[in-house]
Coordinates of C-alpha atoms in Angstrom, one line a residue:
Chain A
M475 CA 123.8 151.2 86.2
K476 CA 123.6 153.2 89.4
S477 CA 126.7 154.7 91.0
I478 CA 128.1 155.9 94.3
L479 CA 130.8 158.5 94.9
L480 CA 133.4 157.6 97.6
I481 CA 135.2 160.5 99.2
G482 CA 137.2 161.4 102.3
Q483 CA 140.5 160.3 103.7
S484 CA 142.2 156.9 104.3
N485 CA 139.4 155.1 106.1
M486 CA 137.1 155.7 103.1
A487 CA 140.0 154.6 100.8
G488 CA 140.4 151.6 103.0
R489 CA 143.4 150.3 104.8
G490 CA 142.0 147.0 106.2
F491 CA 144.4 144.2 105.5
I492 CA 143.4 142.5 102.3
E493 CA 144.4 139.0 103.6
D494 CA 142.1 139.3 106.7
V495 CA 138.7 138.8 105.0
P496 CA 137.3 136.9 102.0
L497 CA 137.4 139.3 99.0
I498 CA 134.1 140.3 97.5
H499 CA 133.5 139.7 93.8
H500 CA 130.1 140.2 92.2
E501 CA 129.3 140.5 88.5
N502 CA 127.0 143.4 89.2
I503 CA 129.5 145.5 91.2
H504 CA 131.8 147.7 89.2
M505 CA 134.4 150.3 89.9
L506 CA 135.7 153.2 87.8
R507 CA 139.1 152.9 86.2
N508 CA 140.4 155.4 83.5
G509 CA 136.9 156.8 83.3
R510 CA 135.3 153.4 82.6
W511 CA 133.7 150.6 84.5
Q512 CA 135.2 147.3 85.2
M513 CA 134.2 144.5 87.6
M514 CA 135.2 145.5 91.2
A515 CA 138.3 143.9 92.6
E516 CA 139.6 145.0 96.0
P517 CA 141.4 147.3 96.8
I518 CA 138.9 149.6 95.1
H519 CA 141.1 152.7 95.9
F520 CA 144.6 153.1 94.7
D521 CA 145.5 156.4 96.5
R522 CA 148.4 154.6 98.2
E523 CA 150.2 151.3 97.8
I524 CA 148.8 150.3 101.2
A525 CA 145.2 150.7 100.1
G526 CA 143.1 147.7 101.2
I527 CA 139.6 147.0 102.5
G528 CA 137.3 150.0 102.9
P529 CA 133.5 150.2 103.6
A530 CA 132.4 150.3 100.0
A531 CA 132.6 146.6 99.0
S532 CA 130.2 145.2 101.6
F533 CA 128.0 148.3 101.1
A534 CA 127.8 147.4 97.4
L535 CA 127.2 143.7 98.0
E536 CA 124.2 144.6 100.2
W537 CA 123.0 146.9 97.5
V538 CA 123.2 144.4 94.6
K539 CA 121.5 141.7 96.8
A540 CA 118.6 144.1 97.4
H541 CA 118.4 145.1 93.7
S542 CA 118.3 141.9 91.8
G543 CA 119.6 142.2 88.2
E544 CA 120.8 145.8 88.7
S545 CA 124.4 147.0 88.7
L546 CA 126.2 149.4 91.0
G547 CA 129.4 151.2 90.2
L548 CA 131.8 152.6 92.8
I549 CA 133.8 155.9 92.1
P550 CA 136.9 155.8 94.3
C551 CA 138.1 159.4 95.1
A552 CA 139.2 159.3 98.7
E553 CA 142.7 160.4 99.5
G554 CA 144.8 159.2 102.4
G555 CA 145.8 161.8 104.9
S556 CA 143.6 164.6 103.4
A557 CA 142.4 167.3 105.7
M558 CA 139.0 169.1 105.4
D559 CA 140.8 172.1 103.8
E560 CA 142.0 169.9 101.0
W561 CA 138.3 169.3 100.2
A562 CA 137.5 173.0 99.5
P563 CA 135.4 173.5 96.4
D564 CA 138.4 174.7 94.3
S565 CA 140.9 172.2 95.6
V566 CA 142.5 169.5 93.3
L567 CA 140.8 166.7 95.2
T568 CA 137.4 168.1 94.9
R569 CA 137.8 169.1 91.3
H570 CA 139.2 165.7 90.5
A571 CA 136.4 163.8 92.3
L572 CA 133.9 165.9 90.4
N573 CA 135.6 165.0 87.1
E574 CA 135.6 161.3 88.0
A575 CA 132.0 161.4 89.0
K576 CA 131.1 163.1 85.6
F577 CA 132.9 160.4 83.7
A578 CA 130.9 157.8 85.7
M579 CA 127.7 159.7 85.1
E580 CA 128.1 159.4 81.3
S581 CA 126.9 155.8 81.8
S582 CA 125.3 155.7 85.3
E583 CA 122.9 157.5 87.6
L584 CA 124.6 158.8 90.7
I585 CA 122.5 157.7 93.7
G586 CA 124.6 158.5 96.7
I587 CA 127.8 159.8 98.3
L588 CA 129.7 158.1 101.1
W589 CA 132.0 160.4 103.2
H590 CA 134.5 159.5 105.8
Q591 CA 137.0 162.0 107.0
G592 CA 138.1 163.9 110.1
E593 CA 141.1 162.2 111.7
N594 CA 143.3 164.8 110.1
D595 CA 141.1 167.6 111.6
S596 CA 141.0 166.1 115.1
L597 CA 143.6 168.4 116.6
N598 CA 144.5 172.0 117.1
Q599 CA 140.9 173.1 117.5
L600 CA 140.3 172.6 113.8
Y601 CA 136.8 171.4 114.8
K602 CA 135.8 175.0 115.2
T603 CA 135.6 175.6 111.5
Y604 CA 135.0 172.0 110.4
A605 CA 131.2 171.9 110.1
A606 CA 131.0 175.1 107.9
K607 CA 133.6 173.6 105.5
L608 CA 131.9 170.3 105.3
K609 CA 128.6 172.0 104.5
T610 CA 130.2 174.1 101.8
L611 CA 131.6 170.9 100.2
F612 CA 128.3 169.1 100.3
D613 CA 126.5 172.1 98.8
H614 CA 129.1 172.4 96.1
L615 CA 129.0 168.6 95.2
R616 CA 125.2 168.7 95.1
K617 CA 125.2 171.7 92.8
E618 CA 128.0 170.6 90.5
L619 CA 126.6 167.1 90.1
D620 CA 123.0 168.2 89.9
A621 CA 122.3 165.9 92.9
Q622 CA 120.2 167.8 95.4
E623 CA 118.2 164.8 96.6
I624 CA 120.6 162.0 96.8
P625 CA 121.7 160.7 100.2
I626 CA 125.1 161.7 101.6
I627 CA 126.2 159.2 104.3
I628 CA 128.7 160.4 106.9
G629 CA 130.7 157.8 108.8
G630 CA 131.8 158.6 112.3
L631 CA 135.3 158.4 113.6
G632 CA 136.6 155.4 115.6
D633 CA 136.6 155.3 119.4
F634 CA 140.1 154.0 119.3
L635 CA 141.6 157.4 118.1
G636 CA 143.7 159.6 120.3
K637 CA 145.6 156.7 121.9
S638 CA 148.4 155.1 119.9
G639 CA 150.4 155.0 116.8
F640 CA 149.3 157.3 113.9
G641 CA 146.0 157.8 115.7
A642 CA 147.6 159.3 118.8
S643 CA 147.4 162.9 117.6
A644 CA 143.7 162.7 116.8
V645 CA 142.8 163.8 120.4
E646 CA 139.8 165.9 119.3
H647 CA 138.0 163.1 117.5
G648 CA 135.1 163.4 119.9
E649 CA 134.4 167.0 118.9
I650 CA 134.7 166.1 115.2
N651 CA 132.3 163.2 115.7
Q652 CA 129.7 165.5 117.2
L653 CA 130.0 167.8 114.3
L654 CA 129.6 165.0 111.8
Q655 CA 126.5 163.9 113.6
Q656 CA 125.1 167.4 113.8
T657 CA 125.7 168.0 110.1
A658 CA 123.7 164.9 109.2
E659 CA 120.9 166.2 111.4
Q660 CA 120.9 169.6 109.9
E661 CA 121.2 168.8 106.2
D662 CA 118.5 167.3 104.1
N663 CA 119.1 163.8 102.8
C664 CA 122.2 163.4 105.0
Y665 CA 122.7 160.6 107.5
F666 CA 125.2 159.6 110.1
V667 CA 126.7 156.2 110.7
T668 CA 128.4 155.3 114.0
A669 CA 131.8 153.7 114.1
Q670 CA 131.1 152.5 117.7
N671 CA 132.8 149.2 118.6
L672 CA 134.8 149.1 115.4
T673 CA 138.5 148.4 115.9
A674 CA 141.8 149.5 114.4
N675 CA 144.9 148.1 112.8
P676 CA 148.0 148.1 114.9
D677 CA 148.7 151.6 113.6
G678 CA 146.0 153.0 115.8
I679 CA 144.3 155.0 113.1
H680 CA 143.0 152.7 110.4
L681 CA 139.9 150.5 110.7
D682 CA 140.7 146.9 110.3
A683 CA 139.3 144.7 107.5
V684 CA 136.4 143.1 109.5
S685 CA 135.4 146.5 110.9
Q686 CA 135.3 148.0 107.4
R687 CA 133.0 145.2 106.3
K688 CA 130.7 146.0 109.2
F689 CA 131.0 149.7 108.6
G690 CA 129.8 149.0 105.0
L691 CA 126.7 147.3 106.4
R692 CA 126.0 150.3 108.6
Y693 CA 126.5 152.7 105.7
Y694 CA 124.0 150.6 103.6
Q695 CA 121.5 150.5 106.5
A696 CA 121.5 154.3 106.7
F697 CA 121.4 154.6 102.9
S698 CA 118.5 152.2 102.4
Q699 CA 116.5 153.3 105.4
E700 CA 117.3 157.0 104.9
K701 CA 118.0 157.3 108.6
S702 CA 121.1 157.7 110.8
V703 CA 122.6 154.6 112.5
F704 CA 123.6 155.5 116.0
E705 CA 124.2 151.9 117.3
P706 CA 126.0 148.9 115.9
L707 CA 123.6 146.7 113.9
S708 CA 122.4 143.5 115.6
E709 CA 124.3 140.4 114.6
E710 CA 126.9 142.0 112.4
D711 CA 129.1 138.9 112.3
N712 CA 126.1 136.8 111.2
R713 CA 125.2 139.3 108.5
L714 CA 128.7 139.2 107.1
E715 CA 128.5 135.4 107.0
Q716 CA 125.2 135.6 105.1
L717 CA 126.7 138.0 102.5
K718 CA 129.1 135.3 101.3
T719 CA 128.2 133.8 98.0
E720 CA 129.4 130.9 95.8
P721 CA 131.4 132.3 92.9
T722 CA 129.5 132.2 89.6
A723 CA 131.1 130.9 86.4
A724 CA 131.9 134.4 85.4
I725 CA 133.7 135.1 88.7
R726 CA 135.5 131.8 88.5
M727 CA 136.7 132.7 85.0
Y728 CA 137.8 136.1 86.2
L729 CA 139.8 134.6 89.0
L730 CA 141.2 131.9 86.8
T731 CA 142.4 134.5 84.3
K732 CA 144.0 136.4 87.1
E733 CA 145.9 133.3 88.4
F734 CA 147.2 132.6 84.9
A735 CA 148.2 136.2 84.3
L736 CA 150.1 136.1 87.6
G737 CA 152.0 133.0 86.5
K738 CA 150.4 130.8 89.1
L739 CA 149.1 128.3 86.5
T740 CA 150.6 126.7 83.4
E741 CA 148.8 127.1 80.1
E742 CA 147.7 123.5 80.3
E743 CA 146.3 123.9 83.8
F744 CA 144.5 127.1 82.7
F745 CA 142.8 125.4 79.8
T746 CA 141.8 122.4 81.8
I747 CA 140.0 124.5 84.5
Y748 CA 138.7 126.8 81.7
S749 CA 137.0 123.8 80.1
E750 CA 135.6 122.6 83.4
I751 CA 134.0 126.0 84.0
M752 CA 132.6 126.2 80.5
Q753 CA 131.1 122.7 80.9
G754 CA 129.4 123.9 84.1
N755 CA 131.6 121.9 86.5
Chain B
M438 CA 158.5 169.4 88.1
K439 CA 158.5 167.8 84.7
S440 CA 156.0 165.1 83.7
I441 CA 155.4 162.2 81.3
L442 CA 152.1 160.8 80.1
L443 CA 151.9 157.0 79.9
I444 CA 149.3 155.6 77.5
G445 CA 148.5 152.4 75.7
Q446 CA 147.4 149.0 76.8
S447 CA 148.6 146.4 79.4
N448 CA 152.3 146.4 78.6
M449 CA 152.5 150.2 79.3
A450 CA 150.3 149.7 82.4
G451 CA 152.8 146.9 83.4
R452 CA 152.2 143.3 84.2
G453 CA 155.7 142.3 85.2
F454 CA 155.6 140.4 88.5
I455 CA 156.3 142.8 91.3
E456 CA 158.3 140.2 93.3
D457 CA 160.7 139.5 90.4
V458 CA 162.7 142.8 90.6
P459 CA 163.9 145.2 93.3
L460 CA 161.3 147.9 93.5
I461 CA 162.4 151.4 92.5
H462 CA 161.9 154.3 95.0
H463 CA 163.3 157.8 94.5
E464 CA 162.4 161.0 96.2
N465 CA 162.4 162.8 92.9
I466 CA 160.1 160.4 91.1
H467 CA 156.4 161.0 91.6
M468 CA 153.1 159.6 90.2
L469 CA 149.7 161.2 89.8
R470 CA 146.9 160.1 92.2
N471 CA 143.6 161.9 92.6
G472 CA 145.0 164.7 90.5
R473 CA 148.0 165.3 92.8
W474 CA 151.6 164.1 93.0
Q475 CA 152.9 161.6 95.5
M476 CA 156.2 159.7 95.6
M477 CA 156.2 156.8 93.1
A478 CA 155.5 153.4 94.4
E479 CA 155.1 150.4 92.1
P480 CA 152.7 149.5 90.5
I481 CA 152.3 152.9 89.0
H482 CA 149.1 151.9 87.2
F483 CA 146.0 150.6 88.8
D484 CA 143.9 149.7 85.7
R485 CA 143.7 146.1 86.9
E486 CA 144.4 144.3 90.1
I487 CA 147.2 142.5 88.3
A488 CA 149.0 145.7 87.4
G489 CA 152.7 145.3 88.1
I490 CA 156.1 146.4 86.6
G491 CA 155.9 148.5 83.5
P492 CA 158.6 150.5 81.6
A493 CA 158.0 153.8 83.3
A494 CA 159.9 153.3 86.6
S495 CA 163.4 152.5 85.1
F496 CA 162.7 155.3 82.5
A497 CA 162.1 157.7 85.4
L498 CA 165.1 156.5 87.4
E499 CA 167.4 157.1 84.3
W500 CA 165.8 160.6 83.9
V501 CA 166.3 161.7 87.6
K502 CA 169.8 160.4 87.6
A503 CA 170.6 162.6 84.5
H504 CA 168.7 165.6 86.0
S505 CA 170.2 166.1 89.4
G506 CA 167.9 167.9 91.8
E507 CA 164.9 167.9 89.4
S508 CA 161.7 165.9 89.8
L509 CA 159.7 163.8 87.3
G510 CA 156.1 162.9 87.6
L511 CA 154.4 160.0 85.9
I512 CA 150.8 160.2 84.7
P513 CA 149.4 156.6 84.5
C514 CA 146.6 156.4 81.9
A515 CA 147.2 153.1 80.1
E516 CA 144.3 150.6 80.1
G517 CA 144.8 146.8 79.8
G518 CA 143.2 145.2 76.8
S519 CA 142.4 148.5 75.0
A520 CA 142.3 148.5 71.2
M521 CA 143.4 151.3 69.0
D522 CA 139.7 152.2 68.4
E523 CA 139.3 152.8 72.1
W524 CA 141.9 155.6 71.8
A525 CA 139.9 157.6 69.3
P526 CA 139.9 161.4 70.1
D527 CA 136.3 161.3 71.5
S528 CA 136.7 158.0 73.4
V529 CA 136.5 157.9 77.2
L530 CA 140.1 156.7 77.5
T531 CA 141.5 159.6 75.5
R532 CA 139.3 162.2 77.2
H533 CA 140.2 160.8 80.6
A534 CA 143.9 160.7 79.8
L535 CA 143.7 164.4 78.7
N536 CA 142.0 165.3 81.9
E537 CA 144.6 163.6 84.0
A538 CA 147.4 165.2 82.0
K539 CA 145.8 168.6 82.6
F540 CA 145.6 168.1 86.3
A541 CA 149.3 167.1 86.2
M542 CA 150.1 170.2 84.1
E543 CA 148.7 172.5 86.8
S544 CA 152.0 171.8 88.6
S545 CA 154.4 170.4 86.0
E546 CA 155.6 170.8 82.5
L547 CA 154.7 167.9 80.3
I548 CA 157.9 166.8 78.5
G549 CA 157.0 163.5 76.8
I550 CA 154.5 160.8 76.0
L551 CA 155.3 157.0 76.2
W552 CA 153.0 154.8 74.1
H553 CA 152.8 151.0 74.0
Q554 CA 149.8 149.4 72.3
G555 CA 149.0 147.1 69.5
E556 CA 148.6 143.5 70.8
N557 CA 144.8 144.0 70.6
D558 CA 145.1 145.1 67.0
S559 CA 147.4 142.3 65.8
L560 CA 144.6 140.2 64.2
N561 CA 141.8 140.4 61.6
Q562 CA 143.8 142.8 59.4
L563 CA 143.3 145.6 61.8
Y564 CA 146.7 146.8 60.8
K565 CA 145.3 148.2 57.6
T566 CA 143.7 151.2 59.4
Y567 CA 146.1 151.3 62.5
A568 CA 148.6 153.9 61.3
A569 CA 146.0 156.5 60.4
K570 CA 144.2 156.0 63.8
L571 CA 147.5 156.3 65.7
K572 CA 148.5 159.5 63.8
T573 CA 145.0 161.0 64.6
L574 CA 145.5 160.3 68.3
F575 CA 148.9 161.8 68.4
D576 CA 147.8 164.9 66.5
H577 CA 144.9 165.2 68.9
L578 CA 147.0 164.9 72.0
R579 CA 149.6 167.4 70.8
K580 CA 146.8 169.9 70.0
E581 CA 144.8 169.4 73.2
L582 CA 147.9 169.5 75.4
D583 CA 149.6 172.3 73.5
A584 CA 152.6 170.0 73.1
Q585 CA 153.7 170.1 69.4
E586 CA 157.3 169.7 70.2
I587 CA 157.6 167.1 72.9
P588 CA 158.9 163.6 72.1
I589 CA 156.4 160.7 71.7
I590 CA 158.1 157.4 72.2
I591 CA 156.5 154.3 70.6
G592 CA 157.5 150.9 72.0
G593 CA 157.5 147.9 69.7
L594 CA 155.6 144.7 70.2
G595 CA 157.3 141.6 71.6
D596 CA 158.8 138.9 69.3
F597 CA 157.1 136.3 71.6
L598 CA 153.6 137.2 70.4
G599 CA 151.4 135.0 68.2
K600 CA 152.5 131.8 70.0
S601 CA 150.9 130.9 73.2
G602 CA 148.5 131.8 76.0
F603 CA 146.8 135.2 75.7
G604 CA 149.4 136.2 73.1
A605 CA 148.4 133.4 70.7
S606 CA 145.8 135.5 68.8
A607 CA 148.3 138.4 68.1
V608 CA 149.4 136.8 64.8
E609 CA 149.8 140.0 62.9
H610 CA 152.2 141.6 65.4
G611 CA 154.8 141.9 62.7
E612 CA 152.5 144.1 60.6
I613 CA 151.7 146.3 63.6
N614 CA 155.4 146.6 64.5
Q615 CA 156.2 147.8 61.1
L616 CA 153.5 150.4 61.3
L617 CA 154.7 151.6 64.7
Q618 CA 158.2 152.0 63.3
Q619 CA 156.9 153.8 60.2
T620 CA 154.8 156.2 62.2
A621 CA 157.9 157.1 64.2
E622 CA 159.8 157.8 61.0
Q623 CA 157.1 159.9 59.5
E624 CA 156.1 162.0 62.5
D625 CA 158.2 164.8 63.9
N626 CA 159.5 164.3 67.4
C627 CA 158.4 160.7 67.4
Y628 CA 160.8 157.7 68.0
F629 CA 160.5 154.0 68.0
V630 CA 162.0 151.6 70.6
T631 CA 162.5 147.9 69.8
A632 CA 161.2 145.1 72.0
Q633 CA 163.7 142.7 70.5
N634 CA 165.0 140.0 72.9
L635 CA 162.5 141.0 75.6
T636 CA 160.6 138.1 77.1
A637 CA 157.1 137.3 78.3
N638 CA 155.3 136.1 81.4
P639 CA 153.9 132.6 81.1
D640 CA 150.7 134.1 79.7
G641 CA 152.5 134.7 76.4
I642 CA 151.4 138.4 76.1
H643 CA 152.8 140.4 78.9
L644 CA 156.5 141.5 79.2
D645 CA 158.1 140.1 82.3
A646 CA 159.5 142.4 85.0
V647 CA 163.2 142.3 84.0
S648 CA 162.2 142.9 80.4
Q649 CA 160.1 145.9 81.4
R650 CA 163.1 147.4 83.3
K651 CA 165.2 147.0 80.1
F652 CA 162.4 148.4 78.0
G653 CA 162.4 151.5 80.2
L654 CA 166.1 152.0 79.6
R655 CA 165.4 151.8 75.8
Y656 CA 162.6 154.3 76.1
Y657 CA 164.9 156.6 78.0
Q658 CA 167.6 156.2 75.4
A659 CA 165.3 157.2 72.6
F660 CA 163.9 160.1 74.7
S661 CA 167.2 161.5 75.7
Q662 CA 168.9 161.0 72.3
E663 CA 165.9 162.0 70.2
K664 CA 166.5 158.9 68.1
S665 CA 164.9 155.6 67.5
V666 CA 166.4 152.5 69.2
F667 CA 166.4 149.6 66.8
E668 CA 168.6 147.2 68.7
P669 CA 168.8 146.2 72.3
L670 CA 171.2 148.5 74.3
S671 CA 174.7 147.1 75.1
E672 CA 175.0 145.6 78.6
E673 CA 171.4 146.1 79.7
D674 CA 171.9 143.8 82.7
N675 CA 174.8 145.9 83.8
R676 CA 173.0 149.1 83.3
L677 CA 170.1 147.8 85.5
E678 CA 172.7 146.9 88.2
Q679 CA 174.1 150.4 88.1
L680 CA 170.7 151.9 88.5
K681 CA 170.4 150.5 92.0
T682 CA 170.8 153.0 94.8
E683 CA 171.1 152.9 98.5
P684 CA 167.8 154.1 100.1
T685 CA 168.0 157.6 101.5
A686 CA 166.7 158.5 105.0
A687 CA 163.4 159.7 103.4
I688 CA 163.0 156.5 101.5
R689 CA 163.7 154.4 104.6
M690 CA 161.2 156.4 106.5
Y691 CA 158.6 155.8 103.7
L692 CA 159.2 152.1 103.8
L693 CA 159.2 152.0 107.6
T694 CA 155.8 153.8 107.7
K695 CA 154.5 151.3 105.1
E696 CA 155.6 148.3 107.2
F697 CA 153.9 149.8 110.3
A698 CA 150.7 150.6 108.4
L699 CA 150.6 147.0 107.1
G700 CA 150.9 145.7 110.7
K701 CA 154.4 144.2 110.2
L702 CA 156.0 146.1 113.0
T703 CA 154.9 146.8 116.6
E704 CA 154.7 150.4 117.6
E705 CA 157.9 149.9 119.7
E706 CA 159.8 148.5 116.7
F707 CA 158.5 151.3 114.6
F708 CA 159.8 154.0 116.9
T709 CA 163.1 152.2 117.5
I710 CA 163.9 152.2 113.8
Y711 CA 162.4 155.7 113.4
S712 CA 164.9 157.0 115.9
E713 CA 167.8 155.2 114.2
I714 CA 166.9 156.8 110.9
M715 CA 166.5 160.2 112.4
Q716 CA 170.0 159.8 114.1
G717 CA 171.5 158.9 110.7
N718 CA 172.1 155.3 111.5

């Protein structure tokens, strides 16, 4: 099993509305819970009750499709509303994320880190010290996880910031975006991914579900090509369509069990469908 | 801040349907996320996407009502479907729960542990070795957390087990229940709480939401009286009614923000209600 650490603030945790996109299920995509792996089910993060669609699921689906028979595990450690200062090496968030990654690494090889953060630092000239703090964090993570060579992918901030709702105060997102891009240029094994053309929820700060799916494709493009992505990919809508898969028997069994556990099927209905799946229907 | 560690399997994690009971919100009840505290919102656990109502929220509400001005933090570490063997001292679940508890204890005093587990051990004569394993776990937790004196509350298994759905295989729940009770008698600072009269979801294994609320009251009774609870409490329905509180301004603001983040309000509606709350209306 390979694994990916997810860190940053709410747009890495994911706030896309879960009812807006088909959910992604794949037997080879897992997520960390209580230090162990289980099959991924969205939302991957649980930092807030409003956690929803983030970039990691479509990233992971691209990965497993390109690595037939291999498994990928996602390590959810992003925290909504967290500022760069809350990701200092000795902060709780950083220490906790390292702990989670180490549990994951008992049974997987860490192959990458996805970072998305900066909305909380897009005001009051916080950009002046942002890049140094980000570099300190990355150096610390690489050292503590013995991961000098793995790619770190940095997602850019949305163009929609600084305008309305909870995004209104992020007036210096342009400055932060530049620093994110510069950091990717200056650091080894570090790549930038643009958020250009992605759109927000009505709250003006959180990427919507479809945008998060596209963002995941961009993150994967940068990861797999080892190269920054400065423009939206061509035909992103088509690519998302092509990612869709027919559920396998194991996925159908998972979903059936969930429906029964949620009281949406009688025991008789459950066993009828169960038998059908077992018989390959 | 005081804190409580929650461990065991799915009925501690909670599978009561979230739409079946009024959700509990209280400014002084918190839960651990990414190693830090935030205000509790149900589901407290996130071990599975079907996590719902467990016993901890009504337990916590009783506690904060009895400790005016003090705060309680919940540490969710239960894992659905986990067997007693998966709670051995060197297992991932135990090591991870200890880690979470230690993060919590950086900013709180651990005052109790709530345990509910046994459905997965209610077959194949696993009861023969259950009590020794449970005692080993408790000794280990007390030592590692430097918590010799704090109460450990053990919840009993439901009478409904061994009959239908996912509960059908738990045919030896009577034997396990006896051992849970015996363990509470034999260990210092350890109390048993009956699940008598509590009812299950249609899946035949998971306590329903109202039962979980009642179970939480029983857990709190044992915790506060330092005495096992062998019978249902008197007037449990009334007690649940009395627990209900009018939301404070801070809770209303939390819920308003959630609605806006979920796209259920326009920005104008958000700010109108925001102003009303700020003006004390």
